Short mmCIF file of C-alpha atoms in Angstrom, two decimals:
data_model
loop_
_atom_site.label_atom_id
_atom_site.label_comp_id
_atom_site.label_asym_id
_atom_site.label_seq_id
_atom_site.Cartn_x
_atom_site.Cartn_y
_atom_site.Cartn_z
CA MET N 1 107.82 120.50 108.92
CA THR N 2 104.30 119.62 107.77
CA ALA N 3 104.84 115.93 108.55
CA LEU N 4 106.32 116.82 111.95
CA LYS N 5 103.27 118.91 112.81
CA ALA N 6 101.00 116.06 111.71
CA SER N 7 102.89 113.65 114.01
CA GLN N 8 102.51 116.03 116.94
CA ILE N 9 98.76 116.40 116.33
CA HIS N 10 98.33 112.61 116.16
CA ASN N 11 100.63 111.69 119.03
CA GLU N 12 99.33 114.30 121.46
CA ARG N 13 95.71 113.89 120.33
CA LEU N 14 95.34 117.60 119.54
CA THR N 15 92.21 116.93 117.47
CA ASP N 16 89.15 114.68 117.70
CA ARG N 17 89.31 113.90 113.98
CA HIS N 18 91.61 110.94 113.34
CA SER N 19 92.38 108.94 110.20
CA ASN N 20 92.88 105.80 112.30
CA PRO N 21 89.50 104.20 113.12
CA ASP N 22 91.05 102.09 115.91
CA ILE N 23 91.40 105.17 118.14
CA ASP N 24 88.88 105.16 120.98
CA ILE N 25 88.64 108.81 122.00
CA ASP N 26 86.80 107.79 125.17
CA ARG N 27 90.08 106.21 126.36
CA SER N 28 92.44 108.94 125.15
CA ASP N 29 92.66 110.35 128.68
CA GLN N 30 94.50 107.13 129.62
CA ASN N 31 97.42 107.97 127.29
CA VAL N 32 100.70 108.78 129.02
CA VAL N 33 102.79 111.81 128.01
CA PHE N 34 106.35 111.15 129.21
CA PHE N 35 107.50 114.52 127.89
CA LYS N 36 106.76 116.99 125.11
CA THR N 37 108.17 120.20 123.68
CA GLY N 38 106.06 123.31 124.19
CA ASN N 39 106.47 124.70 120.66
CA LEU N 40 107.77 121.71 118.74
CA LEU N 41 108.21 123.37 115.34
CA GLU N 42 109.94 126.44 116.77
CA ASN N 43 112.25 124.26 118.86
CA VAL N 44 113.26 122.24 115.77
CA ARG N 45 113.79 125.39 113.69
CA GLU N 46 116.12 126.76 116.37
CA ARG N 47 118.10 123.51 116.48
CA VAL N 48 118.46 123.51 112.68
CA ALA N 49 119.56 127.16 112.76
CA ASP N 50 122.19 126.36 115.42
CA ILE N 51 123.63 123.57 113.27
CA GLN N 52 123.56 125.77 110.15
CA ALA N 53 125.46 128.49 111.98
CA GLY N 54 128.26 126.03 112.76
CA GLN N 55 128.84 124.83 109.20
CA LYS N 56 129.42 126.33 105.75
CA ARG N 57 127.44 123.77 103.79
CA LYS N 58 123.79 124.80 103.45
CA ILE N 59 121.25 122.38 104.93
CA ARG N 60 118.77 121.13 102.32
CA ARG N 61 115.21 122.42 102.62
CA ASP N 62 113.88 118.83 102.48
CA ALA N 63 116.38 117.40 104.98
CA PRO N 64 114.66 115.20 107.65
CA VAL N 65 114.49 117.19 110.89
CA ALA N 66 113.02 114.46 113.12
CA ILE N 67 112.99 110.68 113.57
CA GLU N 68 109.91 108.96 114.97
CA TYR N 69 110.13 105.60 116.73
CA MET N 70 106.96 103.54 117.18
CA ILE N 71 107.65 100.86 119.78
CA THR N 72 105.23 98.02 120.52
CA ALA N 73 104.95 94.22 120.30
CA SER N 74 102.47 91.77 118.83
CA PRO N 75 98.97 91.84 120.36
CA GLU N 76 99.58 88.32 121.72
CA ALA N 77 102.85 89.37 123.37
CA MET N 78 101.31 92.50 124.91
CA ALA N 79 98.40 90.43 126.23
CA ARG N 80 100.87 88.19 128.11
CA LEU N 81 102.34 91.19 129.94
CA SER N 82 100.66 92.62 133.02
CA LYS N 83 99.91 96.34 133.17
CA GLN N 84 102.97 96.88 135.36
CA GLU N 85 105.18 94.90 132.97
CA GLN N 86 103.88 96.91 130.02
CA GLU N 87 104.71 100.18 131.80
CA GLN N 88 108.19 98.88 132.58
CA TYR N 89 108.67 97.70 128.98
CA PHE N 90 107.85 101.12 127.54
CA ALA N 91 109.95 102.91 130.16
CA GLU N 92 112.96 100.73 129.27
CA SER N 93 112.27 101.32 125.56
CA LEU N 94 112.31 105.08 126.11
CA ASN N 95 115.60 104.82 128.02
CA PHE N 96 117.04 102.87 125.09
CA VAL N 97 116.09 105.59 122.58
CA GLU N 98 117.43 108.35 124.84
CA ALA N 99 120.73 106.50 125.23
CA ARG N 100 121.01 106.29 121.44
CA HIS N 101 120.21 109.93 120.70
CA GLY N 102 120.86 111.77 123.96
CA THR N 103 118.27 113.48 126.16
CA ARG N 104 119.12 116.82 124.53
CA ASN N 105 117.72 115.54 121.24
CA ARG N 106 114.44 114.17 122.53
CA LEU N 107 111.37 116.06 121.31
CA SER N 108 108.38 114.09 122.62
CA ALA N 109 107.32 110.68 123.94
CA VAL N 110 103.68 109.59 124.23
CA LEU N 111 102.27 106.18 125.17
CA HIS N 112 98.99 105.38 123.40
CA LEU N 113 96.58 103.23 125.39
CA ASP N 114 93.47 104.24 123.43
CA GLU N 115 94.12 101.89 120.50
CA THR N 116 93.89 98.12 120.05
CA THR N 117 97.54 97.45 120.99
CA PRO N 118 99.51 99.74 123.38
CA HIS N 119 102.47 101.45 121.68
CA LEU N 120 104.94 104.24 122.30
CA HIS N 121 105.71 107.15 119.95
CA VAL N 122 109.09 108.84 120.43
CA LEU N 123 110.23 111.85 118.38
CA VAL N 124 113.93 112.77 118.38
CA PHE N 125 116.09 115.38 116.66
CA PRO N 126 118.57 113.55 114.33
CA GLU N 127 121.79 115.27 115.39
CA ARG N 128 125.10 113.39 115.21
CA GLU N 129 128.46 115.02 115.95
CA GLY N 130 127.01 118.48 115.55
CA LYS N 131 125.41 117.74 112.17
CA LEU N 132 121.88 117.06 110.98
CA ASP N 133 122.27 113.44 109.88
CA ALA N 134 119.09 111.34 109.96
CA LYS N 135 120.37 109.13 107.16
CA SER N 136 123.22 107.69 109.24
CA PHE N 137 120.77 106.28 111.79
CA PHE N 138 118.88 104.29 109.17
CA LYS N 139 121.57 102.77 107.02
CA LEU N 140 120.95 99.01 106.95
CA PRO N 141 123.96 97.99 109.11
CA ALA N 142 123.18 100.64 111.74
CA LEU N 143 119.47 99.80 111.75
CA THR N 144 120.10 96.06 112.06
CA ALA N 145 122.59 96.61 114.90
CA MET N 146 120.10 98.84 116.72
CA GLN N 147 117.33 96.24 116.43
CA ASP N 148 119.69 93.50 117.65
CA GLU N 149 120.73 95.62 120.63
CA PHE N 150 117.12 96.47 121.49
CA ALA N 151 116.16 92.79 121.41
CA VAL N 152 118.96 91.93 123.87
CA LYS N 153 118.76 94.90 126.23
CA VAL N 154 114.99 95.42 126.30
CA GLY N 155 112.93 92.76 124.55
CA ARG N 156 114.57 89.68 126.06
CA GLN N 157 113.73 90.55 129.67
CA PHE N 158 110.03 90.68 128.74
CA GLY N 159 110.02 87.42 126.80
CA LEU N 160 110.07 89.07 123.37
CA GLU N 161 111.98 87.55 120.46
CA ARG N 162 113.96 89.33 117.75
CA GLY N 163 112.09 89.50 114.45
CA VAL N 164 113.52 88.11 111.22
CA ARG N 165 116.41 90.27 109.95
CA LEU N 166 116.10 91.88 106.55
CA THR N 167 119.50 90.49 105.58
CA GLU N 168 118.27 86.95 106.32
CA LEU N 169 115.22 87.44 104.09
CA LEU N 170 117.40 88.74 101.29
CA GLU N 171 119.81 85.82 101.63
CA LYS N 172 116.87 83.42 101.26
CA GLY N 173 115.67 85.31 98.21
CA GLU N 174 112.49 86.37 99.99
CA LYS N 175 111.01 89.83 99.64
CA PRO N 176 110.59 91.91 102.82
CA HIS N 177 107.10 92.85 103.91
CA ARG N 178 106.11 96.23 102.58
CA HIS N 179 104.35 98.78 104.74
CA GLN N 180 100.63 98.87 104.02
CA SER N 181 98.24 101.72 104.54
CA VAL N 182 95.50 101.23 107.13
CA ALA N 183 92.90 100.98 104.38
CA VAL N 184 94.78 98.26 102.48
CA TYR N 185 95.47 96.29 105.67
CA LYS N 186 91.84 96.48 106.80
CA ALA N 187 90.59 95.49 103.35
CA LYS N 188 92.90 92.47 103.34
CA LYS N 189 91.75 91.40 106.81
CA LEU N 190 88.12 91.93 105.83
CA LYS N 191 88.53 89.73 102.76
CA GLU N 192 90.11 86.97 104.87
CA THR N 193 87.26 87.22 107.39
CA GLU N 194 84.64 87.06 104.64
CA GLN N 195 86.30 84.00 103.12
CA ALA N 196 86.40 82.28 106.52
CA LEU N 197 82.78 83.26 107.10
CA SER N 198 81.76 81.85 103.72
CA ARG N 199 83.43 78.53 104.51
CA LEU N 200 81.80 78.48 107.95
CA GLU N 201 78.36 79.24 106.50
CA GLN N 202 78.70 76.27 104.16
CA THR N 203 79.76 74.04 107.04
CA THR N 204 76.92 75.36 109.18
CA GLU N 205 74.38 74.67 106.45
CA ASP N 206 75.64 71.11 106.18
CA LEU N 207 75.44 70.64 109.93
CA ALA N 208 72.09 72.37 110.35
CA ALA N 209 70.38 69.27 109.03
CA ILE N 210 71.71 67.39 112.04
CA GLU N 211 68.90 68.83 114.15
CA ALA N 212 66.43 66.85 112.02
CA ILE N 213 68.33 63.58 112.34
CA GLN N 214 66.63 61.07 114.57
CA PRO N 215 68.22 57.77 115.56
CA GLN N 216 66.26 55.04 113.79
CA LYS N 217 66.79 51.32 113.84
CA ASN N 218 67.45 49.44 110.66
CA LEU N 219 64.57 47.13 109.80
CA PHE N 220 66.92 44.25 109.14
CA SER N 221 69.37 44.61 112.03
CA SER N 222 69.77 46.00 115.54
CA ARG N 223 72.05 48.83 114.32
CA VAL N 224 70.80 52.43 114.10
CA SER N 225 71.74 55.02 111.49
CA VAL N 226 73.04 57.45 114.14
CA THR N 227 73.56 56.72 117.80
CA GLN N 228 72.04 59.03 120.41
CA ASP N 229 75.51 60.11 121.64
CA GLU N 230 76.64 60.87 118.11
CA PHE N 231 73.48 62.84 117.51
CA GLU N 232 73.92 64.93 120.66
CA THR N 233 77.59 65.58 119.84
CA LEU N 234 76.88 66.67 116.28
CA SER N 235 73.95 68.79 117.40
CA SER N 236 76.16 70.55 119.96
CA GLN N 237 78.79 71.18 117.29
CA ALA N 238 76.22 72.68 114.95
CA LYS N 239 75.01 75.07 117.65
CA ALA N 240 78.60 76.07 118.43
CA TYR N 241 79.23 76.79 114.75
CA ALA N 242 76.04 78.87 114.62
CA ALA N 243 77.23 80.96 117.58
CA THR N 244 80.64 81.40 115.99
CA LYS N 245 78.98 82.46 112.76
CA GLU N 246 77.08 85.22 114.57
CA ILE N 247 80.31 86.52 116.15
CA LEU N 248 82.12 86.53 112.80
CA GLN N 249 79.21 88.30 111.14
CA LYS N 250 79.40 91.08 113.74
CA ARG N 251 83.16 91.37 113.29
CA SER N 252 82.77 91.41 109.52
CA LYS N 253 80.21 94.20 109.75
CA THR N 254 82.46 96.21 112.05
CA LEU N 255 85.46 95.79 109.73
CA LEU N 256 83.35 96.79 106.73
CA GLU N 257 82.22 99.98 108.49
CA ARG N 258 85.80 100.77 109.46
CA GLU N 259 87.02 100.10 105.92
CA ARG N 260 84.50 102.57 104.50
CA SER N 261 85.52 105.14 107.09
CA VAL N 262 89.21 104.64 106.30
CA GLU N 263 88.62 104.83 102.54
CA SER N 264 86.94 108.19 103.02
CA ARG N 265 89.82 109.43 105.14
CA GLU N 266 92.36 107.98 102.70
CA THR N 267 90.74 110.06 99.95
CA LEU N 268 91.19 113.17 102.07
CA THR N 269 94.77 112.12 102.76
CA ASP N 270 95.46 111.74 99.03
CA LYS N 271 94.04 115.21 98.41
CA ASN N 272 96.18 116.57 101.23
CA GLU N 273 99.29 114.92 99.76
CA CYS N 274 98.45 116.44 96.36
CA LEU N 275 98.15 119.88 97.95
CA THR N 276 101.41 119.26 99.80
CA ARG N 277 103.18 118.46 96.52
CA GLN N 278 101.70 121.57 94.92
CA ASN N 279 102.78 123.62 97.92
CA LYS N 280 106.30 122.19 97.62
CA ALA N 281 106.41 123.06 93.91
CA LEU N 282 105.25 126.60 94.69
CA ALA N 283 107.85 126.87 97.45
CA GLU N 284 110.58 125.77 95.03
CA GLU N 285 109.37 128.26 92.41
CA ASN N 286 109.29 130.97 95.08
CA SER N 287 112.84 130.05 96.07
CA ARG N 288 113.94 130.26 92.43
CA LEU N 289 112.28 133.66 92.01
CA ARG N 290 113.91 134.88 95.20
CA GLY N 291 117.27 133.79 93.83
CA ALA N 292 116.58 135.62 90.55
CA LEU N 293 115.48 138.70 92.49
CA SER N 294 118.65 138.57 94.57
CA THR N 295 120.72 138.39 91.35
CA GLU N 296 118.86 141.36 89.86
CA ARG N 297 119.36 143.33 93.07
CA SER N 298 123.08 142.62 92.88
CA LYS N 299 123.17 143.83 89.28
CA ASN N 300 121.16 146.92 90.25
CA SER N 301 123.59 147.64 93.07
CA ILE N 302 126.51 147.44 90.63
CA LEU N 303 124.75 149.80 88.20
CA LEU N 304 124.01 152.29 90.98
CA THR N 305 127.68 152.20 91.97
CA ARG N 306 128.75 152.86 88.39
CA ILE N 307 126.22 155.70 88.02
CA ALA N 308 127.61 157.28 91.18
CA GLU N 309 131.14 156.95 89.79
CA LEU N 310 130.05 158.57 86.50
CA ALA N 311 128.44 161.41 88.42
CA ARG N 312 131.65 161.97 90.36
CA LEU N 313 133.62 161.85 87.09
CA GLU N 314 131.33 164.41 85.45
CA GLN N 315 131.70 166.67 88.49
CA ALA N 316 135.48 166.32 88.32
CA GLU N 317 135.45 167.16 84.59
CA LYS N 318 133.28 170.23 85.28
CA GLU N 319 135.63 171.38 88.00
CA LEU N 320 138.58 170.80 85.63
CA ARG N 321 136.93 172.90 82.90
CA GLU N 322 136.25 175.68 85.38
CA LEU N 323 139.83 175.49 86.58
CA LYS N 324 141.14 175.66 83.02
CA ALA N 325 138.92 178.68 82.31
CA LYS N 326 140.21 180.46 85.41
CA LEU N 327 143.76 179.59 84.44
CA LYS N 328 143.22 181.01 80.95
CA ASP N 329 141.74 184.21 82.37
CA PHE N 330 144.68 184.48 84.73
CA GLU N 331 147.20 184.06 81.90
CA PHE N 332 145.34 186.67 79.77
CA SER N 333 145.33 189.06 82.71
CA LYS N 334 149.05 188.52 83.20
CA MET N 335 149.79 189.26 79.54
CA SER N 336 147.77 192.47 79.73
CA MET N 337 149.76 193.64 82.72
CA THR N 338 153.00 192.94 80.85
CA PHE N 339 152.04 195.20 77.98
#
């Protein structure tokens, strides 16, 4: 449930503190909320309870209770689409998810327009045939079929192509791309930018000397070392490289600042994950102690029942002794009357 709450806070922008530095909070009011659940956690708990009531097998405490789809396209592809086409693309994508899971199982859908590339977050409850079954939706065959279907029904009409299938990569002996954290991704991009900048600086230094080149005639012929046209061309190229260098330097500085910000937030995230693991361990220990307490209560109940039975037995024995005493007195009295 903790991860679900975190998704809701991020998707619905319920806080101004975000781990993603690409979020422009000044544009957050442009985000589109297609629908959301008033009390998301309570709604999910009720759905889980309904499913549990209809089956004997106990639902695991760590069972996934939500699936989140993040639908987008490459920055280049999104740039080719007009604003109206983008809206239509995300609306069709939402219809696709609803058709797969049913409108009853939708939890929230929010379109983010305050980040670099527009994208849609959709949260759904993973119910299938009356059971909580998130795993069935993400088995490789089912996932591949879903991606194929999405490419045909939605992506194709907007000029989008199906990505490389995982099965095709495996057949070629290639390893699939692993998900990277924001910090790792930004660091990688920053390194690439710095390397490109370093190469450009070297090229710019080599071309900077062009400004000092003057076309001079050779003393022994009519040829010049550099023609005027060549000089002007090379000089223009050097100035263009200098301008490009300035742009890359600004981008490099921005990426470096973002990387530092992300690293700080990643540290907080790691601490939060550590606390989450500790909390889970405590919850498991608490569950174990509750089970032990329940066992002891059962034993105590049995003992109380036995004590009550012993009390009733002692009372019966007392009554029997009293009855025997009365019977003895009666027999003695009868004998006295006989004599």
